[in-house]
Amino acid sequence: MELLPSLLSTLKAVDPKAVKEEYSVVCSQTLVLKSKLGLTCEVGAIQENVKKNRYKDVLPYDQSRVVLSLPVADCDSDYINASFIQGATKNRSYIASQGPLSSTVTDFWRMIWQYDVKVIVMACREVEMGKKKCQRYWTPLHQSAAFGPFTVCNEEEASPTDETVVRTLRVTYNQDTRSVVQYHFLSWPDHDVPSEAQGVLSLLELARTTQGTHTSPLLVHCSAGCGRTGVICALDYIHDLLVTKQIAADFSIMKVVLELRKQRTTAVQTKDQYLFIFRAVTSMFECFLRTSGPLYSNLSELQKPKNKTTRRPSTTNRLSQAAMNDTYAVVNKSKHSQPKPSANAATRSPSPSSHHYDNNLGEAALYSTIKPRAKRAAMPIHTASANEMDGERCASLGNDDFHLTSAQGAASTDSEYEVLSSSDAQASSVCSPGHLGFNCRVQKPRGPRDLPAGWRQL
């Protein structure tokens, strides 16, 4: 089983075009095997049996056909268009059959009763593309019907998925009663393949669970009993090879299909069906490796999505955050304690388009970058009354004298700011750094720098 991971990698890497080209080799090898093994279809071609074949070109090999021996009053023929297929183990086999015709429904139930079939897998609908593909051999729920000497009652019907119907049929013959379970797959178009393989694999898993250890053959049929029937038999065959540890280094899907074709003519009928086996086997191997224990635990680890690592903030972001912290430390610093200027703040050069305001002229300069506000109407600056200066904002300043001082190092432009500072360095005001932190700014007065002498008189 150590070969399974490498086989899985090979299946994943296979080219669909190469697989379809390989199908041509399968067809040519089938003719070689038929000639080499001397396979014939004479019984199905005789006149009395021709009408029992749904398709004239699909006949069972004489060497592997199902022979009917159960006597019934209406018919004593031993022919039915069905073939035995040997499974991967000695106690495992299949009956690959065409869908019954209205004239062969009794023979169909003869075959089921004679070989004690417990599970039926049906891979077609009754009508497809406006054509009759299979005669109904069961009854509606809780109803009974007679097919020759056989009485069939549909006791239970369930739909585990949207594409599967499970029916439990009670069959009575000569006062003897048996139970047969039918798995009806609805989503497999004729001469085509399902959109995904998981539905078919799940259906087969349910069928194997119902079959259990019973040694009777598993009955598989579609319309002709070749294309879809061959795919289902091939997938179940490979599954048995897998669980019984018979997968060898020379494992080949082509060999499996050729083995089936030696027993049922044209099993796996199209290139798309052949490619579908590759995809389904890939999914089967992946599922087996995930659930087979610690031996293949490393594969499941590789298939887990990688955990997303938490991205730490970059050095630039951290410096920007530190710079922002420094800025707020300057604007909102307490009244009695002056923090030391940080290295980042001291070495940072101001932007040429920004203006800087000195918050503490008596100590080392600490700067905070601010954006210029829109210009407001010029306000007369004088010391006559506090109420005339700035309303309620400067009411607490009393009648102290104030003077204007230009910002140090600032260019003499119309947009530069003036610093409003008290003549008393220790005075506490809303404009001082120790208060609420507001920057009181006024525009440069228009006119001469020196005030007229008459304005200085009270």
CSV table of C-alpha atoms in Angstrom, one decimal:
chain,number,residue,atom,x,y,z
A,1,MET,CA,0.0,0.0,0.0
A,2,GLU,CA,3.0,2.3,0.1
A,3,LEU,CA,2.6,2.6,-3.7
A,4,LEU,CA,-0.8,4.3,-3.3
A,5,PRO,CA,0.5,7.9,-2.9
A,6,SER,CA,2.7,7.6,-6.0
A,7,LEU,CA,-0.2,6.1,-8.0
A,8,LEU,CA,-2.4,9.0,-6.8
A,9,SER,CA,0.1,11.5,-8.0
A,10,THR,CA,0.3,9.7,-11.4
A,11,LEU,CA,-3.5,9.8,-11.8
A,12,LYS,CA,-3.7,13.5,-10.9
A,13,ALA,CA,-1.0,14.3,-13.5
A,14,VAL,CA,-2.6,12.3,-16.3
A,15,ASP,CA,-3.5,14.2,-19.5
A,16,PRO,CA,-7.2,13.8,-20.5
A,17,LYS,CA,-6.2,13.8,-24.2
A,18,ALA,CA,-3.8,11.0,-23.5
A,19,VAL,CA,-6.5,9.0,-21.7
A,20,LYS,CA,-8.9,9.3,-24.6
A,21,GLU,CA,-6.1,8.2,-27.0
A,22,GLU,CA,-5.5,5.2,-24.7
A,23,TYR,CA,-9.2,4.3,-25.2
A,24,SER,CA,-8.5,3.6,-28.8
A,25,VAL,CA,-5.9,1.1,-27.6
A,26,VAL,CA,-8.5,-0.5,-25.4
A,27,CYS,CA,-10.8,-1.0,-28.4
A,28,SER,CA,-8.1,-2.5,-30.5
A,29,GLN,CA,-6.9,-4.8,-27.7
A,30,THR,CA,-10.5,-6.0,-27.2
A,31,LEU,CA,-10.5,-7.4,-30.8
A,32,VAL,CA,-7.2,-9.1,-30.1
A,33,LEU,CA,-8.5,-10.7,-26.9
A,34,LYS,CA,-11.8,-11.8,-28.6
A,35,SER,CA,-9.8,-13.5,-31.3
A,36,LYS,CA,-7.2,-15.0,-28.9
A,37,LEU,CA,-9.8,-16.3,-26.4
A,38,GLY,CA,-12.2,-17.5,-29.1
A,39,LEU,CA,-15.1,-15.5,-27.6
A,40,THR,CA,-18.4,-16.0,-29.5
A,41,CYS,CA,-22.0,-14.7,-29.3
A,42,GLU,CA,-23.9,-17.4,-31.1
A,43,VAL,CA,-26.7,-18.1,-28.6
A,44,GLY,CA,-27.8,-14.5,-28.5
A,45,ALA,CA,-27.9,-14.4,-32.3
A,46,ILE,CA,-30.3,-17.3,-32.9
A,47,GLN,CA,-33.7,-16.5,-34.2
A,48,GLU,CA,-35.7,-17.2,-31.1
A,49,ASN,CA,-33.4,-15.0,-28.9
A,50,VAL,CA,-33.0,-12.0,-31.2
A,51,LYS,CA,-36.2,-10.4,-30.0
A,52,LYS,CA,-34.9,-10.7,-26.4
A,53,ASN,CA,-32.0,-8.3,-27.1
A,54,ARG,CA,-32.6,-4.6,-26.7
A,55,TYR,CA,-29.8,-3.8,-29.2
A,56,LYS,CA,-28.8,-6.2,-32.0
A,57,ASP,CA,-25.1,-5.3,-31.7
A,58,VAL,CA,-24.9,-5.9,-28.0
A,59,LEU,CA,-24.9,-9.6,-27.3
A,60,PRO,CA,-23.4,-11.6,-24.4
A,61,TYR,CA,-20.5,-13.9,-24.9
A,62,ASP,CA,-21.4,-17.5,-24.8
A,63,GLN,CA,-18.5,-18.2,-22.5
A,64,SER,CA,-19.8,-15.9,-19.7
A,65,ARG,CA,-23.6,-15.5,-20.3
A,66,VAL,CA,-26.1,-16.0,-17.5
A,67,VAL,CA,-27.9,-19.3,-18.1
A,68,LEU,CA,-31.5,-19.6,-16.7
A,69,SER,CA,-32.5,-22.9,-15.3
A,70,LEU,CA,-35.5,-22.0,-13.1
A,71,PRO,CA,-38.6,-23.5,-14.7
A,72,VAL,CA,-41.7,-21.4,-15.2
A,73,ALA,CA,-45.0,-22.2,-16.9
A,74,ASP,CA,-44.8,-19.5,-19.6
A,75,CYS,CA,-41.2,-19.8,-20.7
A,76,ASP,CA,-38.5,-22.5,-20.6
A,77,SER,CA,-35.8,-20.7,-22.5
A,78,ASP,CA,-32.5,-20.4,-20.8
A,79,TYR,CA,-31.4,-17.2,-22.5
A,80,ILE,CA,-31.2,-13.6,-21.1
A,81,ASN,CA,-29.0,-10.8,-22.3
A,82,ALA,CA,-26.8,-10.8,-19.2
A,83,SER,CA,-23.2,-11.7,-18.4
A,84,PHE,CA,-21.2,-12.9,-15.3
A,85,ILE,CA,-18.2,-10.8,-14.4
A,86,GLN,CA,-15.7,-12.1,-11.9
A,87,GLY,CA,-14.7,-9.6,-9.2
A,88,ALA,CA,-11.4,-8.9,-7.6
A,89,THR,CA,-12.0,-11.8,-5.1
A,90,LYS,CA,-13.3,-15.3,-5.6
A,91,ASN,CA,-16.4,-14.7,-3.6
A,92,ARG,CA,-17.2,-11.5,-5.5
A,93,SER,CA,-19.0,-11.3,-8.8
A,94,TYR,CA,-21.4,-9.2,-10.8
A,95,ILE,CA,-24.2,-9.8,-13.3
A,96,ALA,CA,-24.0,-7.1,-16.0
A,97,SER,CA,-27.4,-7.1,-17.6
A,98,GLN,CA,-29.4,-5.0,-20.1
A,99,GLY,CA,-32.5,-3.3,-18.9
A,100,PRO,CA,-35.4,-5.7,-19.3
A,101,LEU,CA,-37.9,-5.5,-22.1
A,102,SER,CA,-41.7,-5.9,-21.6
A,103,SER,CA,-41.2,-9.5,-23.0
A,104,THR,CA,-38.3,-10.3,-20.7
A,105,VAL,CA,-39.4,-9.0,-17.3
A,106,THR,CA,-40.3,-12.5,-16.2
A,107,ASP,CA,-36.9,-13.7,-17.3
A,108,PHE,CA,-35.3,-10.9,-15.3
A,109,TRP,CA,-37.0,-12.0,-12.1
A,110,ARG,CA,-36.2,-15.6,-12.9
A,111,MET,CA,-32.5,-14.6,-12.9
A,112,ILE,CA,-32.8,-12.6,-9.7
A,113,TRP,CA,-34.5,-15.5,-7.9
A,114,GLN,CA,-32.3,-18.2,-9.3
A,115,TYR,CA,-29.0,-16.5,-8.3
A,116,ASP,CA,-30.4,-15.1,-5.0
A,117,VAL,CA,-29.7,-11.5,-5.9
A,118,LYS,CA,-29.9,-9.2,-2.9
A,119,VAL,CA,-28.9,-5.9,-4.4
A,120,ILE,CA,-29.7,-4.3,-7.7
A,121,VAL,CA,-27.9,-1.2,-9.1
A,122,MET,CA,-29.8,0.6,-11.8
A,123,ALA,CA,-27.9,3.3,-13.7
A,124,CYS,CA,-30.6,4.6,-16.2
A,125,ARG,CA,-34.1,6.0,-16.3
A,126,GLU,CA,-37.1,4.3,-17.7
A,127,VAL,CA,-37.3,6.9,-20.5
A,128,GLU,CA,-34.3,8.9,-21.8
A,129,MET,CA,-34.4,11.4,-24.7
A,130,GLY,CA,-37.9,10.3,-25.5
A,131,LYS,CA,-36.9,6.6,-25.9
A,132,LYS,CA,-37.8,3.7,-23.7
A,133,LYS,CA,-34.6,2.5,-22.0
A,134,CYS,CA,-35.9,0.1,-19.4
A,135,GLN,CA,-39.2,-1.7,-18.6
A,136,ARG,CA,-40.4,-1.1,-15.1
A,137,TYR,CA,-39.9,-4.3,-13.1
A,138,TRP,CA,-41.0,-2.8,-9.7
A,139,THR,CA,-44.2,-1.2,-8.5
A,140,PRO,CA,-45.2,2.1,-6.9
A,141,LEU,CA,-44.9,2.5,-3.2
A,142,HIS,CA,-47.1,0.1,-1.2
A,143,GLN,CA,-48.4,-1.5,-4.3
A,144,SER,CA,-48.0,-5.1,-5.6
A,145,ALA,CA,-47.9,-6.5,-9.1
A,146,ALA,CA,-47.4,-9.9,-10.7
A,147,PHE,CA,-44.6,-10.6,-13.2
A,148,GLY,CA,-45.4,-14.2,-14.3
A,149,PRO,CA,-45.2,-16.3,-11.2
A,150,PHE,CA,-43.4,-13.6,-9.2
A,151,THR,CA,-45.3,-11.1,-7.0
A,152,VAL,CA,-43.4,-7.9,-6.3
A,153,CYS,CA,-44.4,-5.4,-3.6
A,154,ASN,CA,-42.7,-2.1,-3.1
A,155,GLU,CA,-42.5,-1.9,0.7
A,156,GLU,CA,-40.3,1.1,1.2
A,157,GLU,CA,-38.9,3.9,-0.9
A,158,ALA,CA,-36.4,6.6,0.1
A,159,SER,CA,-34.3,9.3,-1.5
A,160,PRO,CA,-31.0,9.7,0.5
A,161,THR,CA,-29.8,12.2,-2.2
A,162,ASP,CA,-31.5,14.1,-5.1
A,163,GLU,CA,-30.0,11.7,-7.6
A,164,THR,CA,-30.6,8.4,-5.8
A,165,VAL,CA,-33.8,6.4,-5.0
A,166,VAL,CA,-33.6,3.3,-2.7
A,167,ARG,CA,-36.5,0.8,-3.0
A,168,THR,CA,-37.0,-2.2,-0.7
A,169,LEU,CA,-38.9,-4.9,-2.7
A,170,ARG,CA,-40.6,-8.0,-1.3
A,171,VAL,CA,-40.6,-10.8,-3.9
A,172,THR,CA,-42.8,-13.8,-3.5
A,173,TYR,CA,-42.5,-17.0,-5.5
A,174,ASN,CA,-44.2,-20.3,-4.7
A,175,GLN,CA,-45.1,-19.1,-1.2
A,176,ASP,CA,-41.4,-18.2,-0.5
A,177,THR,CA,-40.6,-14.5,0.2
A,178,ARG,CA,-37.3,-12.7,-0.2
A,179,SER,CA,-36.2,-9.1,0.1
A,180,VAL,CA,-34.4,-7.2,-2.7
A,181,VAL,CA,-33.0,-3.7,-2.4
A,182,GLN,CA,-32.7,-1.6,-5.6
A,183,TYR,CA,-30.4,1.5,-5.8
A,184,HIS,CA,-31.6,3.6,-8.7
A,185,PHE,CA,-29.2,6.3,-9.9
A,186,LEU,CA,-31.0,9.1,-11.7
A,187,SER,CA,-28.3,11.5,-12.8
A,188,TRP,CA,-26.3,9.5,-15.4
A,189,PRO,CA,-27.2,10.5,-18.9
A,190,ASP,CA,-27.0,7.9,-21.7
A,191,HIS,CA,-23.6,7.8,-23.5
A,192,ASP,CA,-22.3,10.5,-21.1
A,193,VAL,CA,-21.0,10.8,-17.6
A,194,PRO,CA,-22.2,12.4,-14.3
A,195,SER,CA,-20.9,15.9,-13.5
A,196,GLU,CA,-19.0,14.5,-10.5
A,197,ALA,CA,-17.8,11.1,-9.3
A,198,GLN,CA,-18.8,11.4,-5.7
A,199,GLY,CA,-22.5,10.5,-6.3
A,200,VAL,CA,-21.6,7.2,-8.0
A,201,LEU,CA,-19.0,6.3,-5.3
A,202,SER,CA,-21.5,7.0,-2.5
A,203,LEU,CA,-24.1,4.9,-4.3
A,204,LEU,CA,-21.6,2.0,-4.5
A,205,GLU,CA,-20.8,2.4,-0.8
A,206,LEU,CA,-24.4,2.1,0.1
A,207,ALA,CA,-24.8,-1.0,-2.1
A,208,ARG,CA,-21.8,-2.7,-0.6
A,209,THR,CA,-23.1,-2.0,2.9
A,210,THR,CA,-26.4,-3.6,2.0
A,211,GLN,CA,-24.7,-6.5,0.3
A,212,GLY,CA,-22.6,-7.2,3.4
A,213,THR,CA,-21.0,-10.6,3.4
A,214,HIS,CA,-23.6,-12.2,1.1
A,215,THR,CA,-21.9,-14.1,-1.7
A,216,SER,CA,-24.6,-13.7,-4.3
A,217,PRO,CA,-23.7,-11.6,-7.3
A,218,LEU,CA,-24.4,-7.9,-7.4
A,219,LEU,CA,-26.8,-7.1,-10.3
A,220,VAL,CA,-25.8,-4.0,-12.3
A,221,HIS,CA,-27.8,-2.8,-15.3
A,222,CYS,CA,-28.4,0.3,-17.4
A,223,SER,CA,-30.1,0.2,-20.8
A,224,ALA,CA,-27.7,-2.0,-22.9
A,225,GLY,CA,-25.7,-3.3,-19.9
A,226,CYS,CA,-22.4,-2.1,-21.3
A,227,GLY,CA,-21.4,1.5,-20.9
A,228,ARG,CA,-22.6,2.7,-17.6
A,229,THR,CA,-22.8,-0.8,-16.3
A,230,GLY,CA,-19.1,-1.4,-17.2
A,231,VAL,CA,-18.0,1.8,-15.4
A,232,ILE,CA,-19.8,0.8,-12.2
A,233,CYS,CA,-18.4,-2.7,-12.3
A,234,ALA,CA,-14.9,-1.3,-12.9
A,235,LEU,CA,-15.1,1.2,-10.0
A,236,ASP,CA,-16.3,-1.5,-7.6
A,237,TYR,CA,-13.6,-3.9,-8.9
A,238,ILE,CA,-10.9,-1.4,-8.2
A,239,HIS,CA,-12.3,-0.7,-4.8
A,240,ASP,CA,-12.1,-4.4,-3.9
A,241,LEU,CA,-8.4,-4.4,-5.1
A,242,LEU,CA,-7.8,-1.4,-2.8
A,243,VAL,CA,-9.4,-2.8,0.4
A,244,THR,CA,-7.9,-6.3,-0.1
A,245,LYS,CA,-4.4,-4.7,-0.7
A,246,GLN,CA,-4.1,-6.1,-4.2
A,247,ILE,CA,-2.9,-2.8,-5.8
A,248,ALA,CA,0.5,-3.6,-7.3
A,249,ALA,CA,3.1,-1.4,-8.9
A,250,ASP,CA,1.8,-2.3,-12.4
A,251,PHE,CA,-1.7,-1.3,-11.6
A,252,SER,CA,-3.5,0.0,-14.7
A,253,ILE,CA,-7.1,1.0,-15.3
A,254,MET,CA,-6.7,-0.2,-18.9
A,255,LYS,CA,-6.0,-3.7,-17.6
A,256,VAL,CA,-9.1,-3.6,-15.4
A,257,VAL,CA,-11.3,-2.5,-18.3
A,258,LEU,CA,-9.8,-5.1,-20.6
A,259,GLU,CA,-10.5,-7.8,-17.9
A,260,LEU,CA,-14.1,-6.7,-17.9
A,261,ARG,CA,-14.3,-6.7,-21.7
A,262,LYS,CA,-13.2,-10.3,-21.8
A,263,GLN,CA,-16.5,-11.1,-20.0
A,264,ARG,CA,-19.0,-8.5,-21.2
A,265,THR,CA,-18.8,-7.1,-24.7
A,266,THR,CA,-18.0,-3.4,-25.0
A,267,ALA,CA,-18.0,-2.8,-21.3
A,268,VAL,CA,-17.2,1.0,-20.8
A,269,GLN,CA,-18.5,2.2,-24.1
A,270,THR,CA,-17.2,5.7,-24.7
A,271,LYS,CA,-14.0,7.8,-24.3
A,272,ASP,CA,-15.7,10.1,-21.7
A,273,GLN,CA,-16.8,7.1,-19.7
A,274,TYR,CA,-13.2,5.8,-19.7
A,275,LEU,CA,-11.9,9.2,-18.6
A,276,PHE,CA,-14.6,9.3,-15.9
A,277,ILE,CA,-13.1,6.1,-14.3
A,278,PHE,CA,-9.7,7.9,-13.9
A,279,ARG,CA,-11.4,10.8,-12.2
A,280,ALA,CA,-13.5,8.6,-9.9
A,281,VAL,CA,-10.5,6.4,-9.0
A,282,THR,CA,-8.5,9.5,-8.1
A,283,SER,CA,-11.3,10.6,-5.8
A,284,MET,CA,-11.5,7.0,-4.3
A,285,PHE,CA,-7.8,6.9,-3.6
A,286,GLU,CA,-7.8,10.3,-1.9
A,287,CYS,CA,-10.7,9.3,0.3
A,288,PHE,CA,-9.0,6.0,1.2
A,289,LEU,CA,-5.7,7.8,2.1
A,290,ARG,CA,-7.6,10.3,4.4
A,291,THR,CA,-9.3,7.5,6.3
A,292,SER,CA,-6.7,4.7,6.3
A,293,GLY,CA,-5.0,5.7,9.6
A,294,PRO,CA,-1.6,7.1,10.6
A,295,LEU,CA,0.3,5.5,7.7
A,296,TYR,CA,-0.9,8.3,5.4
A,297,SER,CA,-1.5,11.0,7.9
A,298,ASN,CA,1.2,13.1,6.2
A,299,LEU,CA,-1.0,13.4,3.1
A,300,SER,CA,-3.9,14.8,5.0
A,301,GLU,CA,-1.5,17.3,6.5
A,302,LEU,CA,-0.4,18.4,3.1
A,303,GLN,CA,-4.0,18.8,2.0
A,304,LYS,CA,-4.9,21.1,4.9
A,305,PRO,CA,-5.0,24.8,4.0
A,306,LYS,CA,-2.1,26.7,5.3
A,307,ASN,CA,-2.8,28.9,8.3
A,308,LYS,CA,-2.6,32.5,7.5
A,309,THR,CA,0.2,34.2,9.5
A,310,THR,CA,-0.7,37.3,11.4
A,311,ARG,CA,1.1,40.2,9.8
A,312,ARG,CA,2.9,42.4,12.2
A,313,PRO,CA,3.0,46.1,11.5
A,314,SER,CA,6.0,47.2,9.4
A,315,THR,CA,8.8,49.3,10.7
A,316,THR,CA,7.5,52.3,8.8
A,317,ASN,CA,4.0,51.9,10.4
A,318,ARG,CA,5.5,51.6,13.9
A,319,LEU,CA,7.6,54.8,13.4
A,320,SER,CA,4.5,56.6,12.1
A,321,GLN,CA,2.5,55.5,15.2
A,322,ALA,CA,5.4,56.6,17.4
A,323,ALA,CA,5.4,59.9,15.7
A,324,MET,CA,1.7,60.3,16.2
A,325,ASN,CA,2.1,59.5,19.8
A,326,ASP,CA,4.8,62.2,20.1
A,327,THR,CA,2.5,64.7,18.5
A,328,TYR,CA,-0.3,64.1,20.9
A,329,ALA,CA,2.1,64.2,23.8
A,330,VAL,CA,3.1,67.7,22.8
A,331,VAL,CA,-0.4,69.0,22.3
A,332,ASN,CA,-2.0,67.5,25.4
A,333,LYS,CA,0.9,67.6,27.8
A,334,SER,CA,0.1,68.3,31.5
A,335,LYS,CA,0.3,71.7,33.2
A,336,HIS,CA,3.1,71.0,35.7
A,337,SER,CA,5.2,68.3,34.0
A,338,GLN,CA,6.9,68.8,30.7
A,339,PRO,CA,8.0,65.5,29.0
A,340,LYS,CA,11.4,65.3,27.4
A,341,PRO,CA,11.4,65.6,23.7
A,342,SER,CA,11.7,62.2,22.0
A,343,ALA,CA,14.5,61.5,19.6
A,344,ASN,CA,12.0,61.0,16.8
A,345,ALA,CA,10.4,64.4,17.4
A,346,ALA,CA,13.8,66.2,17.8
A,347,THR,CA,15.2,64.8,14.6
A,348,ARG,CA,12.1,65.1,12.4
A,349,SER,CA,12.3,67.9,9.9
A,350,PRO,CA,9.2,69.8,9.2
A,351,SER,CA,7.4,69.6,5.9
A,352,PRO,CA,8.0,72.7,3.7
A,353,SER,CA,4.3,73.1,3.2
A,354,SER,CA,3.4,73.0,7.0
A,355,HIS,CA,3.6,75.6,9.7
A,356,HIS,CA,5.1,75.1,13.2
A,357,TYR,CA,4.0,76.6,16.4
A,358,ASP,CA,6.2,77.0,19.4
A,359,ASN,CA,4.3,75.8,22.4
A,360,ASN,CA,6.8,76.7,25.1
A,361,LEU,CA,9.2,79.6,24.3
A,362,GLY,CA,11.0,79.2,27.6
A,363,GLU,CA,12.1,75.6,27.1
A,364,ALA,CA,13.5,73.5,24.4
A,365,ALA,CA,11.3,73.8,21.3
A,366,LEU,CA,8.7,71.0,20.8
A,367,TYR,CA,6.8,71.2,17.6
A,368,SER,CA,3.5,69.8,16.4
A,369,THR,CA,2.6,69.8,12.8
A,370,ILE,CA,-0.7,71.4,12.0
A,371,LYS,CA,-2.6,72.3,8.8
A,372,PRO,CA,-3.3,76.0,8.2
A,373,ARG,CA,-6.9,77.0,8.7
A,374,ALA,CA,-9.0,79.2,6.4
A,375,LYS,CA,-8.4,82.9,6.8
A,376,ARG,CA,-10.8,84.7,9.0
A,377,ALA,CA,-11.7,88.4,9.0
A,378,ALA,CA,-9.1,90.6,10.6
A,379,MET,CA,-9.7,91.4,14.2
A,380,PRO,CA,-8.4,94.6,15.8
A,381,ILE,CA,-5.8,93.8,18.4
A,382,HIS,CA,-5.6,96.2,21.3
A,383,THR,CA,-5.5,96.1,25.1
A,384,ALA,CA,-8.5,98.3,25.9
A,385,SER,CA,-10.7,95.5,27.1
A,386,ALA,CA,-10.6,91.7,27.3
A,387,ASN,CA,-14.2,91.4,26.0
A,388,GLU,CA,-13.1,93.3,22.9
A,389,MET,CA,-10.3,90.9,22.1
A,390,ASP,CA,-11.9,87.5,21.6
A,391,GLY,CA,-15.2,87.4,23.5
A,392,GLU,CA,-15.6,84.7,26.1
A,393,ARG,CA,-12.5,82.8,25.1
A,394,CYS,CA,-10.2,85.4,26.6
A,395,ALA,CA,-12.5,86.7,29.3
A,396,SER,CA,-10.5,85.0,32.0
A,397,LEU,CA,-7.3,86.9,31.0
A,398,GLY,CA,-8.4,90.2,32.6
A,399,ASN,CA,-6.9,93.5,31.5
A,400,ASP,CA,-3.3,92.2,31.2
A,401,ASP,CA,-1.2,93.7,28.4
A,402,PHE,CA,-0.3,91.5,25.5
A,403,HIS,CA,2.1,92.0,22.7
A,404,LEU,CA,2.6,90.3,19.3
A,405,THR,CA,5.8,88.3,18.6
A,406,SER,CA,6.5,86.8,15.1
A,407,ALA,CA,7.3,83.1,14.9
A,408,GLN,CA,11.0,82.4,14.9
A,409,GLY,CA,12.4,81.1,11.7
A,410,ALA,CA,9.1,81.5,9.8
A,411,ALA,CA,9.1,83.1,6.4
A,412,SER,CA,7.3,86.5,6.1
A,413,THR,CA,4.2,85.5,4.1
A,414,ASP,CA,0.5,86.1,4.4
A,415,SER,CA,-0.1,82.7,5.7
A,416,GLU,CA,2.3,82.6,8.6
A,417,TYR,CA,1.0,82.5,12.2
A,418,GLU,CA,1.7,84.9,15.0
A,419,VAL,CA,2.3,83.7,18.6
A,420,LEU,CA,0.1,85.2,21.3
A,421,SER,CA,2.0,85.1,24.6
A,422,SER,CA,1.5,86.8,27.9
A,423,SER,CA,4.1,89.3,29.2
A,424,ASP,CA,4.0,87.3,32.4
A,425,ALA,CA,5.7,84.0,31.7
A,426,GLN,CA,4.1,82.3,34.7
A,427,ALA,CA,0.6,83.4,34.0
A,428,SER,CA,-1.9,80.7,33.5
A,429,SER,CA,-4.3,81.1,30.6
A,430,VAL,CA,-6.2,79.0,28.0
A,431,CYS,CA,-3.5,79.9,25.5
A,432,SER,CA,-0.6,78.5,27.7
A,433,PRO,CA,0.6,74.9,27.1
A,434,GLY,CA,-0.5,73.9,30.7
A,435,HIS,CA,-4.2,74.5,30.0
A,436,LEU,CA,-6.5,72.6,27.7
A,437,GLY,CA,-4.0,72.6,24.9
A,438,PHE,CA,-5.7,74.9,22.4
A,439,ASN,CA,-3.3,76.9,20.2
A,440,CYS,CA,-4.5,80.5,20.2
A,441,ARG,CA,-3.6,82.0,16.9
A,442,VAL,CA,-4.4,85.3,15.2
A,443,GLN,CA,-3.6,86.6,11.8
A,444,LYS,CA,-0.8,89.1,11.2
A,445,PRO,CA,-2.3,92.6,11.5
A,446,ARG,CA,-2.5,94.6,8.4
A,447,GLY,CA,-0.7,97.9,8.6
A,448,PRO,CA,2.4,99.2,10.4
A,449,ARG,CA,4.2,97.1,13.0
A,450,ASP,CA,4.4,99.9,15.6
A,451,LEU,CA,1.0,101.1,17.0
A,452,PRO,CA,0.2,104.8,16.9
A,453,ALA,CA,1.1,106.7,20.1
A,454,GLY,CA,-2.5,107.7,20.6
A,455,TRP,CA,-3.6,104.1,20.9
A,456,ARG,CA,-1.3,103.5,23.9
A,457,GLN,CA,-3.3,106.1,26.0
A,458,LEU,CA,-6.1,104.8,28.1
